[in-house]
């Protein structure tokens, strides 16, 4: 969590490239140590998605937000605050990428319902 905090600090300070690099390394380490669906791994993946969104890499951020939403829904429940945070950030990322069309909305909703 401390390393995620450092990455968030870098990101919020405008150092997006360094934050992204840090989170990518940390994410890979967490997958190896804890697995793809562990809540700490999912938290790191979510932070990486936020960083990607802020870096203008919306497509990659959307994929990570969708993955987080799906796994958090299954592991934590649909009404858990982390799940809802993923849903909110996915909607924000989709909305910032372009006006929300029916296909994008349907895709986000289907991911949440899985």
GROMACS .gro file of N, CA, C and O in nm, residues 39-103:
model
  260
   39UNK      N    1  -0.745  -0.875  -0.357
   39UNK     CA    2  -0.795  -0.738  -0.346
   39UNK      C    3  -0.684  -0.633  -0.353
   39UNK      O    4  -0.705  -0.522  -0.404
   40UNK      N    5  -0.564  -0.665  -0.306
   40UNK     CA    6  -0.453  -0.569  -0.315
   40UNK      C    7  -0.408  -0.555  -0.460
   40UNK      O    8  -0.380  -0.444  -0.507
   41UNK      N    9  -0.404  -0.666  -0.533
   41UNK     CA   10  -0.370  -0.661  -0.675
   41UNK      C   11  -0.474  -0.578  -0.751
   41UNK      O   12  -0.440  -0.495  -0.836
   42UNK      N   13  -0.601  -0.600  -0.718
   42UNK     CA   14  -0.709  -0.524  -0.784
   42UNK      C   15  -0.699  -0.376  -0.751
   42UNK      O   16  -0.725  -0.290  -0.836
   43UNK      N   17  -0.661  -0.344  -0.630
   43UNK     CA   18  -0.645  -0.204  -0.591
   43UNK      C   19  -0.533  -0.139  -0.672
   43UNK      O   20  -0.547  -0.026  -0.721
   44UNK      N   21  -0.423  -0.209  -0.690
   44UNK     CA   22  -0.312  -0.158  -0.770
   44UNK      C   23  -0.354  -0.142  -0.916
   44UNK      O   24  -0.323  -0.041  -0.980
   45UNK      N   25  -0.428  -0.241  -0.968
   45UNK     CA   26  -0.476  -0.234  -1.106
   45UNK      C   27  -0.566  -0.112  -1.125
   45UNK      O   28  -0.559  -0.044  -1.226
   46UNK      N   29  -0.648  -0.086  -1.026
   46UNK     CA   30  -0.738   0.030  -1.032
   46UNK      C   31  -0.656   0.160  -1.035
   46UNK      O   32  -0.685   0.250  -1.114
   47UNK      N   33  -0.554   0.171  -0.951
   47UNK     CA   34  -0.468   0.289  -0.949
   47UNK      C   35  -0.395   0.307  -1.082
   47UNK      O   36  -0.379   0.419  -1.131
   48UNK      N   37  -0.353   0.195  -1.142
   48UNK     CA   38  -0.289   0.202  -1.273
   48UNK      C   39  -0.389   0.253  -1.377
   48UNK      O   40  -0.354   0.337  -1.461
   49UNK      N   41  -0.513   0.206  -1.371
   49UNK     CA   42  -0.616   0.252  -1.465
   49UNK      C   43  -0.640   0.402  -1.450
   49UNK      O   44  -0.654   0.473  -1.550
   50UNK      N   45  -0.647   0.450  -1.328
   50UNK     CA   46  -0.664   0.594  -1.303
   50UNK      C   47  -0.547   0.671  -1.365
   50UNK      O   48  -0.567   0.774  -1.432
   51UNK      N   49  -0.427   0.621  -1.345
   51UNK     CA   50  -0.308   0.687  -1.399
   51UNK      C   51  -0.311   0.689  -1.551
   51UNK      O   52  -0.280   0.791  -1.613
   52UNK      N   53  -0.350   0.578  -1.610
   52UNK     CA   54  -0.360   0.572  -1.756
   52UNK      C   55  -0.464   0.670  -1.808
   52UNK      O   56  -0.441   0.738  -1.909
   53UNK      N   57  -0.578   0.677  -1.740
   53UNK     CA   58  -0.682   0.772  -1.780
   53UNK      C   59  -0.627   0.914  -1.778
   53UNK      O   60  -0.645   0.990  -1.873
   54UNK      N   61  -0.559   0.949  -1.670
   54UNK     CA   62  -0.505   1.085  -1.657
   54UNK      C   63  -0.393   1.112  -1.757
   54UNK      O   64  -0.365   1.227  -1.789
   55UNK      N   65  -0.331   1.005  -1.808
   55UNK     CA   66  -0.222   1.017  -1.906
   55UNK      C   67  -0.274   1.022  -2.049
   55UNK      O   68  -0.195   1.027  -2.142
   56UNK      N   69  -0.406   1.015  -2.065
   56UNK     CA   70  -0.464   1.017  -2.199
   56UNK      C   71  -0.466   0.881  -2.267
   56UNK      O   72  -0.487   0.872  -2.388
   57UNK      N   73  -0.445   0.776  -2.191
   57UNK     CA   74  -0.447   0.640  -2.245
   57UNK      C   75  -0.578   0.572  -2.206
   57UNK      O   76  -0.582   0.469  -2.138
   58UNK      N   77  -0.688   0.633  -2.253
   58UNK     CA   78  -0.821   0.592  -2.210
   58UNK      C   79  -0.853   0.447  -2.244
   58UNK      O   80  -0.913   0.376  -2.163
   59UNK      N   81  -0.816   0.402  -2.362
   59UNK     CA   82  -0.851   0.265  -2.402
   59UNK      C   83  -0.794   0.161  -2.306
   59UNK      O   84  -0.864   0.069  -2.264
   60UNK      N   85  -0.667   0.175  -2.272
   60UNK     CA   86  -0.605   0.081  -2.179
   60UNK      C   87  -0.665   0.096  -2.040
   60UNK      O   88  -0.689  -0.002  -1.970
   61UNK      N   89  -0.692   0.221  -2.000
   61UNK     CA   90  -0.756   0.244  -1.871
   61UNK      C   91  -0.894   0.180  -1.863
   61UNK      O   92  -0.929   0.119  -1.763
   62UNK      N   93  -0.971   0.190  -1.971
   62UNK     CA   94  -1.105   0.131  -1.974
   62UNK      C   95  -1.096  -0.019  -1.955
   62UNK      O   96  -1.173  -0.078  -1.877
   63UNK      N   97  -1.003  -0.084  -2.023
   63UNK     CA   98  -0.989  -0.230  -2.009
   63UNK      C   99  -0.956  -0.268  -1.865
   63UNK      O  100  -1.011  -0.365  -1.811
   64UNK      N  101  -0.867  -0.192  -1.802
   64UNK     CA  102  -0.832  -0.222  -1.663
   64UNK      C  103  -0.948  -0.193  -1.568
   64UNK      O  104  -0.973  -0.270  -1.475
   65UNK      N  105  -1.020  -0.083  -1.590
   65UNK     CA  106  -1.138  -0.054  -1.507
   65UNK      C  107  -1.242  -0.164  -1.522
   65UNK      O  108  -1.304  -0.206  -1.424
   66UNK      N  109  -1.262  -0.213  -1.644
   66UNK     CA  110  -1.360  -0.319  -1.666
   66UNK      C  111  -1.318  -0.447  -1.595
   66UNK      O  112  -1.400  -0.515  -1.533
   67UNK      N  113  -1.189  -0.477  -1.600
   67UNK     CA  114  -1.138  -0.594  -1.530
   67UNK      C  115  -1.158  -0.579  -1.380
   67UNK      O  116  -1.202  -0.673  -1.312
   68UNK      N  117  -1.125  -0.463  -1.326
   68UNK     CA  118  -1.144  -0.438  -1.183
   68UNK      C  119  -1.290  -0.450  -1.144
   68UNK      O  120  -1.324  -0.512  -1.042
   69UNK      N  121  -1.376  -0.391  -1.225
   69UNK     CA  122  -1.519  -0.396  -1.195
   69UNK      C  123  -1.569  -0.539  -1.192
   69UNK      O  124  -1.639  -0.580  -1.098
   70UNK      N  125  -1.533  -0.616  -1.291
   70UNK     CA  126  -1.576  -0.756  -1.298
   70UNK      C  127  -1.527  -0.836  -1.177
   70UNK      O  128  -1.604  -0.904  -1.109
   71UNK      N  129  -1.396  -0.825  -1.149
   71UNK     CA  130  -1.338  -0.902  -1.038
   71UNK      C  131  -1.383  -0.852  -0.901
   71UNK      O  132  -1.408  -0.933  -0.812
   72UNK      N  133  -1.395  -0.722  -0.885
   72UNK     CA  134  -1.442  -0.670  -0.757
   72UNK      C  135  -1.589  -0.706  -0.733
   72UNK      O  136  -1.626  -0.738  -0.621
   73UNK      N  137  -1.669  -0.705  -0.838
   73UNK     CA  138  -1.809  -0.746  -0.823
   73UNK      C  139  -1.818  -0.889  -0.774
   73UNK      O  140  -1.895  -0.921  -0.683
   74UNK      N  141  -1.737  -0.976  -0.834
   74UNK     CA  142  -1.739  -1.118  -0.797
   74UNK      C  143  -1.678  -1.142  -0.659
   74UNK      O  144  -1.732  -1.218  -0.579
   75UNK      N  145  -1.565  -1.077  -0.631
   75UNK     CA  146  -1.493  -1.104  -0.506
   75UNK      C  147  -1.548  -1.027  -0.385
   75UNK      O  148  -1.548  -1.079  -0.274
   76UNK      N  149  -1.591  -0.904  -0.407
   76UNK     CA  150  -1.632  -0.818  -0.296
   76UNK      C  151  -1.782  -0.793  -0.288
   76UNK      O  152  -1.831  -0.748  -0.186
   77UNK      N  153  -1.851  -0.814  -0.401
   77UNK     CA  154  -1.994  -0.787  -0.407
   77UNK      C  155  -2.023  -0.659  -0.483
   77UNK      O  156  -1.938  -0.569  -0.489
   78UNK      N  157  -2.141  -0.654  -0.541
   78UNK     CA  158  -2.178  -0.540  -0.626
   78UNK      C  159  -2.189  -0.408  -0.552
   78UNK      O  160  -2.172  -0.302  -0.611
   79UNK      N  161  -2.219  -0.412  -0.423
   79UNK     CA  162  -2.240  -0.289  -0.347
   79UNK      C  163  -2.121  -0.247  -0.261
   79UNK      O  164  -2.131  -0.152  -0.184
   80UNK      N  165  -2.012  -0.318  -0.274
   80UNK     CA  166  -1.891  -0.282  -0.198
   80UNK      C  167  -1.838  -0.149  -0.251
   80UNK      O  168  -1.844  -0.121  -0.370
   81UNK      N  169  -1.782  -0.069  -0.163
   81UNK     CA  170  -1.734   0.064  -0.203
   81UNK      C  171  -1.625   0.057  -0.310
   81UNK      O  172  -1.621   0.142  -0.400
   82UNK      N  173  -1.539  -0.043  -0.306
   82UNK     CA  174  -1.435  -0.056  -0.410
   82UNK      C  175  -1.497  -0.090  -0.545
   82UNK      O  176  -1.453  -0.040  -0.649
   83UNK      N  177  -1.599  -0.176  -0.545
   83UNK     CA  178  -1.669  -0.210  -0.670
   83UNK      C  179  -1.735  -0.087  -0.728
   83UNK      O  180  -1.725  -0.060  -0.849
   84UNK      N  181  -1.803  -0.012  -0.643
   84UNK     CA  182  -1.870   0.109  -0.690
   84UNK      C  183  -1.771   0.214  -0.738
   84UNK      O  184  -1.799   0.287  -0.834
   85UNK      N  185  -1.654   0.219  -0.676
   85UNK     CA  186  -1.549   0.310  -0.720
   85UNK      C  187  -1.502   0.273  -0.861
   85UNK      O  188  -1.482   0.360  -0.946
   86UNK      N  189  -1.487   0.144  -0.887
   86UNK     CA  190  -1.450   0.099  -1.022
   86UNK      C  191  -1.557   0.134  -1.124
   86UNK      O  192  -1.525   0.178  -1.235
   87UNK      N  193  -1.683   0.117  -1.087
   87UNK     CA  194  -1.793   0.151  -1.176
   87UNK      C  195  -1.794   0.301  -1.207
   87UNK      O  196  -1.805   0.342  -1.323
   88UNK      N  197  -1.777   0.382  -1.105
   88UNK     CA  198  -1.775   0.527  -1.123
   88UNK      C  199  -1.659   0.571  -1.211
   88UNK      O  200  -1.675   0.652  -1.303
   89UNK      N  201  -1.542   0.516  -1.186
   89UNK     CA  202  -1.425   0.554  -1.266
   89UNK      C  203  -1.434   0.502  -1.409
   89UNK      O  204  -1.389   0.570  -1.502
   90UNK      N  205  -1.492   0.385  -1.428
   90UNK     CA  206  -1.514   0.335  -1.564
   90UNK      C  207  -1.608   0.429  -1.639
   90UNK      O  208  -1.581   0.467  -1.753
   91UNK      N  209  -1.716   0.469  -1.575
   91UNK     CA  210  -1.811   0.561  -1.639
   91UNK      C  211  -1.743   0.694  -1.672
   91UNK      O  212  -1.763   0.749  -1.780
   92UNK      N  213  -1.662   0.743  -1.581
   92UNK     CA  214  -1.590   0.869  -1.604
   92UNK      C  215  -1.494   0.856  -1.722
   92UNK      O  216  -1.487   0.945  -1.807
   93UNK      N  217  -1.423   0.745  -1.727
   93UNK     CA  218  -1.326   0.724  -1.835
   93UNK      C  219  -1.398   0.710  -1.969
   93UNK      O  220  -1.357   0.770  -2.069
   94UNK      N  221  -1.506   0.636  -1.972
   94UNK     CA  222  -1.584   0.623  -2.095
   94UNK      C  223  -1.640   0.758  -2.138
   94UNK      O  224  -1.639   0.793  -2.255
   95UNK      N  225  -1.689   0.835  -2.042
   95UNK     CA  226  -1.748   0.965  -2.072
   95UNK      C  227  -1.646   1.067  -2.120
   95UNK      O  228  -1.676   1.151  -2.204
   96UNK      N  229  -1.523   1.059  -2.069
   96UNK     CA  230  -1.421   1.154  -2.110
   96UNK      C  231  -1.363   1.120  -2.246
   96UNK      O  232  -1.312   1.206  -2.316
   97UNK      N  233  -1.372   0.995  -2.282
   97UNK     CA  234  -1.317   0.950  -2.410
   97UNK      C  235  -1.400   1.002  -2.525
   97UNK      O  236  -1.351   1.041  -2.628
   98UNK      N  237  -1.530   1.000  -2.506
   98UNK     CA  238  -1.623   1.046  -2.608
   98UNK      C  239  -1.760   1.055  -2.544
   98UNK      O  240  -1.781   0.999  -2.437
   99UNK      N  241  -1.853   1.120  -2.608
   99UNK     CA  242  -1.988   1.116  -2.552
   99UNK      C  243  -2.033   0.971  -2.541
   99UNK      O  244  -2.003   0.888  -2.629
  100UNK      N  245  -2.100   0.938  -2.434
  100UNK     CA  246  -2.141   0.801  -2.409
  100UNK      C  247  -2.248   0.760  -2.509
  100UNK      O  248  -2.357   0.813  -2.508
  101UNK      N  249  -2.213   0.668  -2.597
  101UNK     CA  250  -2.312   0.616  -2.690
  101UNK      C  251  -2.374   0.489  -2.633
  101UNK      O  252  -2.330   0.437  -2.530
  102UNK      N  253  -2.474   0.440  -2.698
  102UNK     CA  254  -2.547   0.323  -2.648
  102UNK      C  255  -2.454   0.202  -2.636
  102UNK      O  256  -2.461   0.128  -2.538
  103UNK      N  257  -2.367   0.182  -2.733
  103UNK     CA  258  -2.278   0.066  -2.731
  103UNK      C  259  -2.183   0.071  -2.611
  103UNK      O  260  -2.162  -0.029  -2.543
   0.00000   0.00000   0.00000
